[in-house]
Short mmCIF file of C-alpha atoms and ligand atoms in Angstrom, two decimals:
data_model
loop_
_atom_site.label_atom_id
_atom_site.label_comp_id
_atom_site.label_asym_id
_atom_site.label_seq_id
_atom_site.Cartn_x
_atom_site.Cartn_y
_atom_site.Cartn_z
CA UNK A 86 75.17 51.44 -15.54
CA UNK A 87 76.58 54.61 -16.77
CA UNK A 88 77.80 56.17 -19.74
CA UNK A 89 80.48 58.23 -21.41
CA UNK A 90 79.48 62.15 -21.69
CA UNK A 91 79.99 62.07 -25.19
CA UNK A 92 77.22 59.10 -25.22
CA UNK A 93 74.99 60.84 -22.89
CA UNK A 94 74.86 63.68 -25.14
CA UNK A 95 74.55 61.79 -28.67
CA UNK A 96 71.28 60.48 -27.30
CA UNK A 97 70.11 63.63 -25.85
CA UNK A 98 70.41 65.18 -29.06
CA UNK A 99 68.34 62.91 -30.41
CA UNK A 100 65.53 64.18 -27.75
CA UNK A 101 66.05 67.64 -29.15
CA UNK A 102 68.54 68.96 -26.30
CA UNK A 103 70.92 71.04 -28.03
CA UNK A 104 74.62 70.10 -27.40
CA UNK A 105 78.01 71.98 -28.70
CA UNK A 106 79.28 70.37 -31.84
CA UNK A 107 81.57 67.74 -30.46
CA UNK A 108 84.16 64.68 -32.04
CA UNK A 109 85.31 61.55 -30.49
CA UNK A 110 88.94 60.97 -29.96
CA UNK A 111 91.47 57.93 -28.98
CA UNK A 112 94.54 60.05 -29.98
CA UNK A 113 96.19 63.12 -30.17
CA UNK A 114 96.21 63.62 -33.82
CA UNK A 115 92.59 62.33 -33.71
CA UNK A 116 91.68 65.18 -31.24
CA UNK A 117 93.41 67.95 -33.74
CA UNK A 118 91.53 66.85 -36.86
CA UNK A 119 88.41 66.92 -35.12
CA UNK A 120 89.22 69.93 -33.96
CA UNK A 121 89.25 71.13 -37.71
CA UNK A 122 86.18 69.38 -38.90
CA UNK A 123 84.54 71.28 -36.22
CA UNK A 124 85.66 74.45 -36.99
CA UNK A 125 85.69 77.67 -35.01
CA UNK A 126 88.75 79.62 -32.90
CA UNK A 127 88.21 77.65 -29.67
CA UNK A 128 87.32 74.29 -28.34
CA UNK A 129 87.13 72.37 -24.93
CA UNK A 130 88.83 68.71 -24.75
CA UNK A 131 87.04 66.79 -22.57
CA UNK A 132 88.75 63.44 -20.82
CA UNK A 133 85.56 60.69 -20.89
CA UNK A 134 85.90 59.08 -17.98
CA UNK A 135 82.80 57.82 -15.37
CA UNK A 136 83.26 59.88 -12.62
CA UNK A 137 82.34 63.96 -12.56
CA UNK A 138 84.80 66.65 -10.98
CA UNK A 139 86.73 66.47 -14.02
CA UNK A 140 87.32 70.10 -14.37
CA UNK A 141 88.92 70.64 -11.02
CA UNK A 142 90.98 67.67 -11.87
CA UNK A 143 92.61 68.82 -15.48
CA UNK A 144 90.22 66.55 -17.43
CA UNK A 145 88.59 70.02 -19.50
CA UNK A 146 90.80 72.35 -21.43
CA UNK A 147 90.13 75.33 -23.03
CA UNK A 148 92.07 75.55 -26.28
CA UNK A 149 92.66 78.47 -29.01
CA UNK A 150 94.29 76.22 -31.93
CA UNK A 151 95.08 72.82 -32.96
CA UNK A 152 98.22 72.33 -31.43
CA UNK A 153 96.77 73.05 -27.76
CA UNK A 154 94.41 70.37 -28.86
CA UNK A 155 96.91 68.19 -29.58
CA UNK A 156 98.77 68.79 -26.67
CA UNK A 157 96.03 68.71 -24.42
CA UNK A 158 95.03 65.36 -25.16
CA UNK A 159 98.33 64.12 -25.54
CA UNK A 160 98.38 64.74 -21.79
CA UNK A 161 94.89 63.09 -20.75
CA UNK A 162 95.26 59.89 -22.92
CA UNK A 163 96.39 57.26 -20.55
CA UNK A 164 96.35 59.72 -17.17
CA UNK A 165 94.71 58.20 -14.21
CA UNK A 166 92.12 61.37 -13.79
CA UNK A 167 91.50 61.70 -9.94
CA UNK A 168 88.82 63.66 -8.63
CA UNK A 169 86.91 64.68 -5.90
CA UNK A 170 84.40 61.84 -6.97
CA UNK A 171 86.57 59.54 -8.34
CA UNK A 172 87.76 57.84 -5.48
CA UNK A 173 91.68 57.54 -4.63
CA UNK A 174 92.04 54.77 -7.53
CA UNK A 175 91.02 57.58 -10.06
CA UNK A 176 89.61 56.53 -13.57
CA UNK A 177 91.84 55.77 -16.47
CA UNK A 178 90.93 58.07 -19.70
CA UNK A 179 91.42 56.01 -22.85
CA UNK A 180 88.78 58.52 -24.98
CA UNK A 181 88.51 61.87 -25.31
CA UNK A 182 85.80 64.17 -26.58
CA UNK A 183 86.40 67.60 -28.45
CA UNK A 184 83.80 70.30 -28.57
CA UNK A 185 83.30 74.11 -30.59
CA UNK A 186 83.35 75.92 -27.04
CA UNK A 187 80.43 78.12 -26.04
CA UNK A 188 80.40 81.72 -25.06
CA UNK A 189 78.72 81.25 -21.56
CA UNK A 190 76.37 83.91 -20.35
CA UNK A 191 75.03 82.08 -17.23
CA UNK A 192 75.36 78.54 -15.43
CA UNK A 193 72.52 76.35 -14.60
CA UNK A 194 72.44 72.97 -12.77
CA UNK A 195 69.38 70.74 -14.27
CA UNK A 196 69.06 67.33 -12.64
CA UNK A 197 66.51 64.43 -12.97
CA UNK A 198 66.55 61.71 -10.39
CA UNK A 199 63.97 59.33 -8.62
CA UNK A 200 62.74 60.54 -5.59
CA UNK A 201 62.15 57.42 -3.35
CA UNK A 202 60.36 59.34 -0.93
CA UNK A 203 57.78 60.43 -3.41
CA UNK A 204 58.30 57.64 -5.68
CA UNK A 205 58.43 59.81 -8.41
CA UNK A 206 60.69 61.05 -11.06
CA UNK A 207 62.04 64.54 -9.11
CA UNK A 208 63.54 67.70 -11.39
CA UNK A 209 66.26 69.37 -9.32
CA UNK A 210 67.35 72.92 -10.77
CA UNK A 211 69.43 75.70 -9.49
CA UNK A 212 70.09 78.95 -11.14
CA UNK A 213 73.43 78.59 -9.03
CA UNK A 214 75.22 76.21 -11.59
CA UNK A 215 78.51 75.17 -12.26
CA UNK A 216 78.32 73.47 -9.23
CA UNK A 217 77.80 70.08 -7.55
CA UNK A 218 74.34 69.54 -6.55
CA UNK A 219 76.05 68.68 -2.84
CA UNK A 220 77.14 72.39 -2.72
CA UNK A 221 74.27 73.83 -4.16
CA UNK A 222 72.16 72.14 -1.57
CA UNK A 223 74.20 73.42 1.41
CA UNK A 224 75.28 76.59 0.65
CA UNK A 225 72.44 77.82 -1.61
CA UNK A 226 69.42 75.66 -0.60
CA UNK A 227 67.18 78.91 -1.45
CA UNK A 228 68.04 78.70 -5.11
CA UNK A 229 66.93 75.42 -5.52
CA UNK A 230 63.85 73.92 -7.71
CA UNK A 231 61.91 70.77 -6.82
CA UNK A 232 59.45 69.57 -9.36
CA UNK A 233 57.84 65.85 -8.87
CA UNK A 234 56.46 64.44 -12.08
CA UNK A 235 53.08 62.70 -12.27
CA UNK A 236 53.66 59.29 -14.09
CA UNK A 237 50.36 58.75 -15.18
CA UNK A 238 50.56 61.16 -17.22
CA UNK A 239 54.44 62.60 -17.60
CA UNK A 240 56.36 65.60 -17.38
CA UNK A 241 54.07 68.33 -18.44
CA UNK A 242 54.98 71.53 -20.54
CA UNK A 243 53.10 73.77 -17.56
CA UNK A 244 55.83 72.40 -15.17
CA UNK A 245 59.08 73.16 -17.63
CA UNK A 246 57.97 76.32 -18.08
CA UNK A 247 57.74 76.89 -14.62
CA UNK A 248 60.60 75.79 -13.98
CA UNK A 249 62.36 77.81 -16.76
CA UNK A 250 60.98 80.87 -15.47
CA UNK A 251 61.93 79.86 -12.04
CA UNK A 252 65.41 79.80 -12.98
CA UNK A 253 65.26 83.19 -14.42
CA UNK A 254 65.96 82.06 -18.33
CA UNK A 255 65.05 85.34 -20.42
CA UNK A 256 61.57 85.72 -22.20
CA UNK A 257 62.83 84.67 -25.27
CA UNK A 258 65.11 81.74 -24.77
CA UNK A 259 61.87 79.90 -22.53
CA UNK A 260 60.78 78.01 -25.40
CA UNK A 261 63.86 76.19 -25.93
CA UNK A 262 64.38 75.83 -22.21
CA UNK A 263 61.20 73.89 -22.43
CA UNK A 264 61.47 71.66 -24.98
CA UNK A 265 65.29 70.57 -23.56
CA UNK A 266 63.58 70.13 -20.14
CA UNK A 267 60.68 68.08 -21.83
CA UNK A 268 63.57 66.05 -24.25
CA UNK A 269 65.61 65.02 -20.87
CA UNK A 270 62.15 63.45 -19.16
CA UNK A 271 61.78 62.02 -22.53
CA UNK A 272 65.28 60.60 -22.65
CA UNK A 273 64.85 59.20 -19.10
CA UNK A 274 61.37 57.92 -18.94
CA UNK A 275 61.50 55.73 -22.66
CA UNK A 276 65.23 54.85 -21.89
CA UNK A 277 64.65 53.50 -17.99
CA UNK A 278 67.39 56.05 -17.09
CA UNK A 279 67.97 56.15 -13.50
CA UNK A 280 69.64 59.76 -13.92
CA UNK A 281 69.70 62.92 -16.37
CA UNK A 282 72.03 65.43 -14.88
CA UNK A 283 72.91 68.23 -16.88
CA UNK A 284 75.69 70.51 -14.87
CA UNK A 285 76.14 72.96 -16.42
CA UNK A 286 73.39 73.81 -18.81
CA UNK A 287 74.13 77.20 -19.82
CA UNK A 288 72.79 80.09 -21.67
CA UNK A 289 74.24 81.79 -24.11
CA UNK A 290 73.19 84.68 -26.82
CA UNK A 291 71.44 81.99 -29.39
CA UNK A 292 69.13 79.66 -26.55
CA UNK A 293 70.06 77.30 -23.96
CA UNK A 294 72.70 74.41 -24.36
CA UNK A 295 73.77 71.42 -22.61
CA UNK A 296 77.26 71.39 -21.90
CA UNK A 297 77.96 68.75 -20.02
CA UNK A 298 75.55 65.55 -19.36
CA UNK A 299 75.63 62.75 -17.21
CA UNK A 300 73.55 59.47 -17.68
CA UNK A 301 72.32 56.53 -15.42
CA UNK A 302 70.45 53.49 -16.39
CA UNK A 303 69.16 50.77 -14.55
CA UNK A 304 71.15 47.98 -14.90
CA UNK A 305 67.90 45.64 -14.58
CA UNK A 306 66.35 47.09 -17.25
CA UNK A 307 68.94 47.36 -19.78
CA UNK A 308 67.40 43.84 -21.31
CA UNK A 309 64.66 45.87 -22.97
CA UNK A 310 67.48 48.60 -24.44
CA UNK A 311 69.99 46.63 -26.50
CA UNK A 312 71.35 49.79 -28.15
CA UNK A 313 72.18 51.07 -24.80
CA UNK A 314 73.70 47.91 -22.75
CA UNK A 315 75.87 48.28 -25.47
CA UNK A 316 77.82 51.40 -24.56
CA UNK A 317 78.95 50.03 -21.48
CA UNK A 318 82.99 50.67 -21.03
CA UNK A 319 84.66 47.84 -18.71
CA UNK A 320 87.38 49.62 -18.52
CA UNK A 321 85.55 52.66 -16.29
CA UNK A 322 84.43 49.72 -14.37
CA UNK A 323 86.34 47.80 -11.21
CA UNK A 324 87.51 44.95 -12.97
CA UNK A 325 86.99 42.53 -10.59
CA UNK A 326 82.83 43.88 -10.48
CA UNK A 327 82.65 43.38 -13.95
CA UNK A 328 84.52 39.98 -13.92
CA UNK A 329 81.67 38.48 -11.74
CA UNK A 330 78.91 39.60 -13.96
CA UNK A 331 80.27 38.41 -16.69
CA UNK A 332 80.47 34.48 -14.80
CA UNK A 333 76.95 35.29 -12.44
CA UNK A 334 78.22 36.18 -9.35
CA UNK A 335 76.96 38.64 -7.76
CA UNK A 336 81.00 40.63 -6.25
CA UNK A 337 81.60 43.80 -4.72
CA UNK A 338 85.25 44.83 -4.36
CA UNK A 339 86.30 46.49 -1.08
CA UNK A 340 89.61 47.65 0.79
CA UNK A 341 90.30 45.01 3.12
CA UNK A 342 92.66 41.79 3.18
CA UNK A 343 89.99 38.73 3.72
CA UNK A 344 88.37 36.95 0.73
CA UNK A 345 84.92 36.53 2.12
CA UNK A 346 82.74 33.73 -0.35
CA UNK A 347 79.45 33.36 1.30
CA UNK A 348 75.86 32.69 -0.02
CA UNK A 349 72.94 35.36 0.11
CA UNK A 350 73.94 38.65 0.91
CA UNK A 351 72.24 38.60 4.67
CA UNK A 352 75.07 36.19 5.32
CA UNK A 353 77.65 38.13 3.37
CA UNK A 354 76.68 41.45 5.90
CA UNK A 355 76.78 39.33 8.32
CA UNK A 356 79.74 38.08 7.89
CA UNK A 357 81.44 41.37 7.10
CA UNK A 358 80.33 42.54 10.57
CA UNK A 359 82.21 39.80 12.37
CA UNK A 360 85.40 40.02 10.36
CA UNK A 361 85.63 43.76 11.46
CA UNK A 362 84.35 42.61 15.07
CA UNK A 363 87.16 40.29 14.85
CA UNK A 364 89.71 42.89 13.79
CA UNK A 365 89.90 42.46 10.00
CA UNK A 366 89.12 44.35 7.06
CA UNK A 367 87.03 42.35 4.10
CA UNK A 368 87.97 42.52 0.68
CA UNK A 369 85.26 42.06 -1.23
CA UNK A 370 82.01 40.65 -0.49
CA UNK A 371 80.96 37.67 -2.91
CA UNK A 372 77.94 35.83 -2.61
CA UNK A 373 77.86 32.60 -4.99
CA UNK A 374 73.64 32.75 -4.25
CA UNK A 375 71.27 29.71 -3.81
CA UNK A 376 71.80 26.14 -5.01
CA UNK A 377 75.43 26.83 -6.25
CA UNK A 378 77.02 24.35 -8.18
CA UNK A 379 80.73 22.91 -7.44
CA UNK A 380 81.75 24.29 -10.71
CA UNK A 381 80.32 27.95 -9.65
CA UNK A 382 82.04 28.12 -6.19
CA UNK A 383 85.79 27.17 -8.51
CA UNK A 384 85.08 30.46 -10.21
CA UNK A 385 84.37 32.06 -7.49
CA UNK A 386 87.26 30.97 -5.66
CA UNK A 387 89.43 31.72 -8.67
CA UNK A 388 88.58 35.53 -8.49
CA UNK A 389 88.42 36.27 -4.86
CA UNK A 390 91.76 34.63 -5.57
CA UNK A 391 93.06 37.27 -8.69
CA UNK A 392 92.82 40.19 -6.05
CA UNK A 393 96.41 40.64 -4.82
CA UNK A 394 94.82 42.42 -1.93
CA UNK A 395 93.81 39.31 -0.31
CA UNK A 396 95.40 37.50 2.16
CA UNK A 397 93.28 35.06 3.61
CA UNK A 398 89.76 33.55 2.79
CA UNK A 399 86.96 32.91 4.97
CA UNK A 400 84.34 30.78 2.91
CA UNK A 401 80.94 31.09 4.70
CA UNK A 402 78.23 28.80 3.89
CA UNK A 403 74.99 28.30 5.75
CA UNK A 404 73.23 25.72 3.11
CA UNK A 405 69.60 25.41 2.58
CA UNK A 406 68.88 25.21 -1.28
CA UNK A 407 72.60 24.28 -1.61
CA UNK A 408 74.38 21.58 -0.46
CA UNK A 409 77.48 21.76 1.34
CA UNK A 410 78.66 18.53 -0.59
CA UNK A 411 78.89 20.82 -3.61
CA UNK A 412 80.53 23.97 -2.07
CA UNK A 413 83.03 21.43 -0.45
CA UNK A 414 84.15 19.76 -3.76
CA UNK A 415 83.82 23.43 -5.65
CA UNK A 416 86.63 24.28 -3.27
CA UNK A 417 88.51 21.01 -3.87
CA UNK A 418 88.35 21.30 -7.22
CA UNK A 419 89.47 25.30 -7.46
CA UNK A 420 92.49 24.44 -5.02
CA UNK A 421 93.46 21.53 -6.72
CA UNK A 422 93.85 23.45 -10.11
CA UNK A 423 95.42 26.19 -8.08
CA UNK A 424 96.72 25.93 -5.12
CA UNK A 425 96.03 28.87 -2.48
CA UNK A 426 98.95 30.57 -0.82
CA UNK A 427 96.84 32.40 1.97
CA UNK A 428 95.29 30.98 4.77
CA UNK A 429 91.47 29.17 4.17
CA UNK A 430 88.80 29.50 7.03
CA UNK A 431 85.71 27.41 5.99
CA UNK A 432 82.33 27.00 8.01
CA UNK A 433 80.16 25.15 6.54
CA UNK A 434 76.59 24.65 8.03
CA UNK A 435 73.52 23.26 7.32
CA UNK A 436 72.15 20.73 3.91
CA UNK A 437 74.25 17.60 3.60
CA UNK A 438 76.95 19.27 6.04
CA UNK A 439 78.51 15.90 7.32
CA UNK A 440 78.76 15.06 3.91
CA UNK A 441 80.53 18.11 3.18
CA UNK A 442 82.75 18.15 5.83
CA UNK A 443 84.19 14.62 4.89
CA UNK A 444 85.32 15.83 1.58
CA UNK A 445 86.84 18.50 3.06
CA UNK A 446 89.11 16.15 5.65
CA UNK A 447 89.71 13.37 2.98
CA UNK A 448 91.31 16.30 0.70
CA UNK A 449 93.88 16.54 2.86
CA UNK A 450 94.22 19.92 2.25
CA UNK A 451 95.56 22.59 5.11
CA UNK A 452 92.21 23.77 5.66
CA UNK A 453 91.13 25.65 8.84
CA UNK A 454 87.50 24.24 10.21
CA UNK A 455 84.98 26.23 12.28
CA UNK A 456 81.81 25.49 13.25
CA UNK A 457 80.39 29.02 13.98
CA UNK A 458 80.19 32.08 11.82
CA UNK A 459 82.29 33.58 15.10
CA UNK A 460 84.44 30.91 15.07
CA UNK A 461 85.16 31.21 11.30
CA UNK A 462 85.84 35.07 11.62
CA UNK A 463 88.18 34.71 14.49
CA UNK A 464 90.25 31.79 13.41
CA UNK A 465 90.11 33.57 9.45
CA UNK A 466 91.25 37.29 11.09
CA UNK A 467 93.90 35.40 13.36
CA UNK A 468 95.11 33.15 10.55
CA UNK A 469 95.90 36.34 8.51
CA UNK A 470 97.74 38.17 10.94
CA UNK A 471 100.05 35.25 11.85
CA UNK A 472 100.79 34.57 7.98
CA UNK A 473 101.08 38.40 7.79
CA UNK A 474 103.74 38.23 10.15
CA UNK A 475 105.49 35.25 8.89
CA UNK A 476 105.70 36.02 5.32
CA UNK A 477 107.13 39.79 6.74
CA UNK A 478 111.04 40.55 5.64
CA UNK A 479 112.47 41.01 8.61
CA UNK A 480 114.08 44.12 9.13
CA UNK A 481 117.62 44.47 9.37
CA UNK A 482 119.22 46.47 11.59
P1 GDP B 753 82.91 68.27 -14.93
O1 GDP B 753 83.87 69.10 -14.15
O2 GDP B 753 83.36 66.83 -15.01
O3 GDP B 753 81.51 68.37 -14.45
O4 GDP B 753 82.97 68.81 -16.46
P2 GDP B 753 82.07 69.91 -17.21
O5 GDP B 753 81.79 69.42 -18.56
O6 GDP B 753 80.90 70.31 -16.41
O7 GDP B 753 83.09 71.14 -17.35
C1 GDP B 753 83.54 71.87 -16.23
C2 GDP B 753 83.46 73.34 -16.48
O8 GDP B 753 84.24 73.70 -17.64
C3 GDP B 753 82.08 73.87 -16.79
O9 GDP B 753 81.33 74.11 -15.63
C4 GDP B 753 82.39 75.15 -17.54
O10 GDP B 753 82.59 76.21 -16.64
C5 GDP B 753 83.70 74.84 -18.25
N1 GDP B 753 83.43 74.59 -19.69
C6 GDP B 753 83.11 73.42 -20.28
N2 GDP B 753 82.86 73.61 -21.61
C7 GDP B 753 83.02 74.92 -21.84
C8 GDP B 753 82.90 75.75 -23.01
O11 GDP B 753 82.57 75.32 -24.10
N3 GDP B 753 83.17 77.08 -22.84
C9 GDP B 753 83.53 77.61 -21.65
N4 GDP B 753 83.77 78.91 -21.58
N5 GDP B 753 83.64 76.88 -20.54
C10 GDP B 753 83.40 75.55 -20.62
MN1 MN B 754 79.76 69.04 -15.10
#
């Protein structure tokens, strides 16, 4: 899961990492009065929004009074922010976060991620900040600090302050870097953060400062950190993700035009493969899991259904702990509360099949059988393209 800058850095600062003097805003006139309670000539607005690239994009103003802070978020609040890591659908800012700016001296990039090779917590660190770590690593590879924590017995003061003089922090700003390098691993190791990225951290006459900060936590251990499964933001989320968590499916959106519903997420590859084989383009990629109930397959027919993207559905089901009685009367029961509009493919193999099958004919609903998984992806990819066609305006000349 990740977090909101703003967030990142509220519980930073409670590791001892030193971070500008900031405000939260969900309006304009919000923004300007925090401006004022935080005093000073100058201040960055931030858009807080889960993606990075944000200052390429317009999401980070400099301002010099209130009124540029007014106007400057008047012009982020409700802006799709694209960037560079965004994705083409952009993120939506609904919050935005107002700072004291900093007089930067110099730029540092300060990351903390797991190394799977090492299977360790890895410190990343480049005296060539205010860059991606992407960039850094191919155009100034040389620059770059690798430090691989022991967990037995944590991040040791010996390796921050290698690492501070490594990046080339003056004599007598070390100290500080050190304890903010030791407060990250802190933040990270207690929290189960996947991530701590801090890009830049930056160093100015007084110490060392993190300017901007960038959190990750594991979603399957956010039981054990109440306090922090509770800053998720849906709305940075794709809502049709967050829609399946919320009923226990397990749904990843994608691009193309066929609903696949499938159990266990071999068969869901699988099945992806032979759509594209067969000339089509999934949409999503849903797998309803083991022993799924007829209730459970209705809901997950309902939201393949809520994507407008799709236009045909291929359900998938090769039945071992479930039964194909249940999947086949889930999908009676979703499409006689709604009726689909789109061409339905279903293959259903395995546990109480015959069974399944008969409900399936005596619903006398315009269902189109297969009886392989190649089968299924031809007939669904075909299906689509002829409906495609029909339901086409035709042009006029
Ligand atoms: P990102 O583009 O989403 O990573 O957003 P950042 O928070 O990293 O901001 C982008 C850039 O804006 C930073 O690399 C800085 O160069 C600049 N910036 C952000 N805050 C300040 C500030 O307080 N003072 C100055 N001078 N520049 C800032
Ligand atoms: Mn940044």
């Amino acid at each position: 899961m990740d977090i909101h800058e703003y967030q990142a850095k509220e519980i930073l600062a409670g590791y001892g990492v030193p971070v500008p003097r900031g405000g939260l805003a969900y309006s304009p006139e919000q923004a300007a009065y925090r401006a004022r309670e935080i005093g000073g000539n100058k201040w960055v607005v931030k858009a807080q929004v889960h993606t990075g690239g944000r200052g390429k994009a317009g999401g980070v103003k400099l301002c010099g009074n209130e009124h540029e802070v007014y106007d400057a978020a008047d012009e982020m609040f409700g802006k799709r922010l694209v960037t560079h890591q965004s994705g083409p659908e952009g993120k939506i800012v609904y919050r935005v976060y107002v700072e004291g700016a900093v007089h930067i001296l110099k730029e540092i990039y300060l990351g903390f991620v797991l190394d799977r090779k090492t299977e360790r917590v890895m410190v990343v660190a480049s005296a060539a900040g205010g860059m991606e770590i992407e960039d850094i690593a191919a155009d100034k590879p040389d620059t770059l600090i690798r430090s691989v924590v022991e967990p037995a017995v944590g991040m040791q003061a010996f390796q921050a302050r290698e690492i501070a003089f490594g990046l080339g922090i003056p004599g007598e700003h070390v100290q500080k870097a050190v304890s903010l390098i030791m407060g990250c691993y802190k933040a990270l190791e207690s929290l189960d953060a996947n991530m701590v990225e801090i890009n830049p951290l930056v160093i100015t006459e007084e110490g060392v400062i993190a300017l901007d900060a960038k959190m990750t936590f594991d979603d399957n251990a956010l039981f054990r950190h109440p306090s922090i499964a509770e800053l998720r933001d849906k709305s940075q989320e794709d809502s049709r993700e967050t829609r399946a968590a919320d009923r226990g499916l397990s749904y990843v959106g994608l691009t193309g035009n066929i609903g696949c519903i499938v159990n266990g997420a071999g068969l869901a590859m699988a099945t992806m493969d032979m759509i594209k084989l067969a000339g089509g383009e999934p949409a999503n990629f849903l797998d309803i899991g083991g022993g799924a109930t007829p209730d459970r397959v209705a809901k997950a027919f309902r939201l393949v259904m809520s994507d407008d993207n799709v236009q045909a559905i291929l359900v998938n089901i090769f039945a071992g702990i479930n039964r194909c009685d249940w999947v086949a009367e889930g999908i009676v029961q979703a499409l006689e509360k709604n009726p689909v509009h789109v061409p339905l493919v279903v293959r259903l193999a395995g546990t109480h099949v015959e069974e399944g099958r008969r409900i399936l004919a005596r619903s006398g609903l315009p269902i189109i059988r297969a009886n392989t998984l190649a089968e299924a992806a031809e007939r669904a990819v075909q299906a689509w393209k002829n409906d495609v066609n029909l339901k086409q305006p035709k042009a006029v000349a």
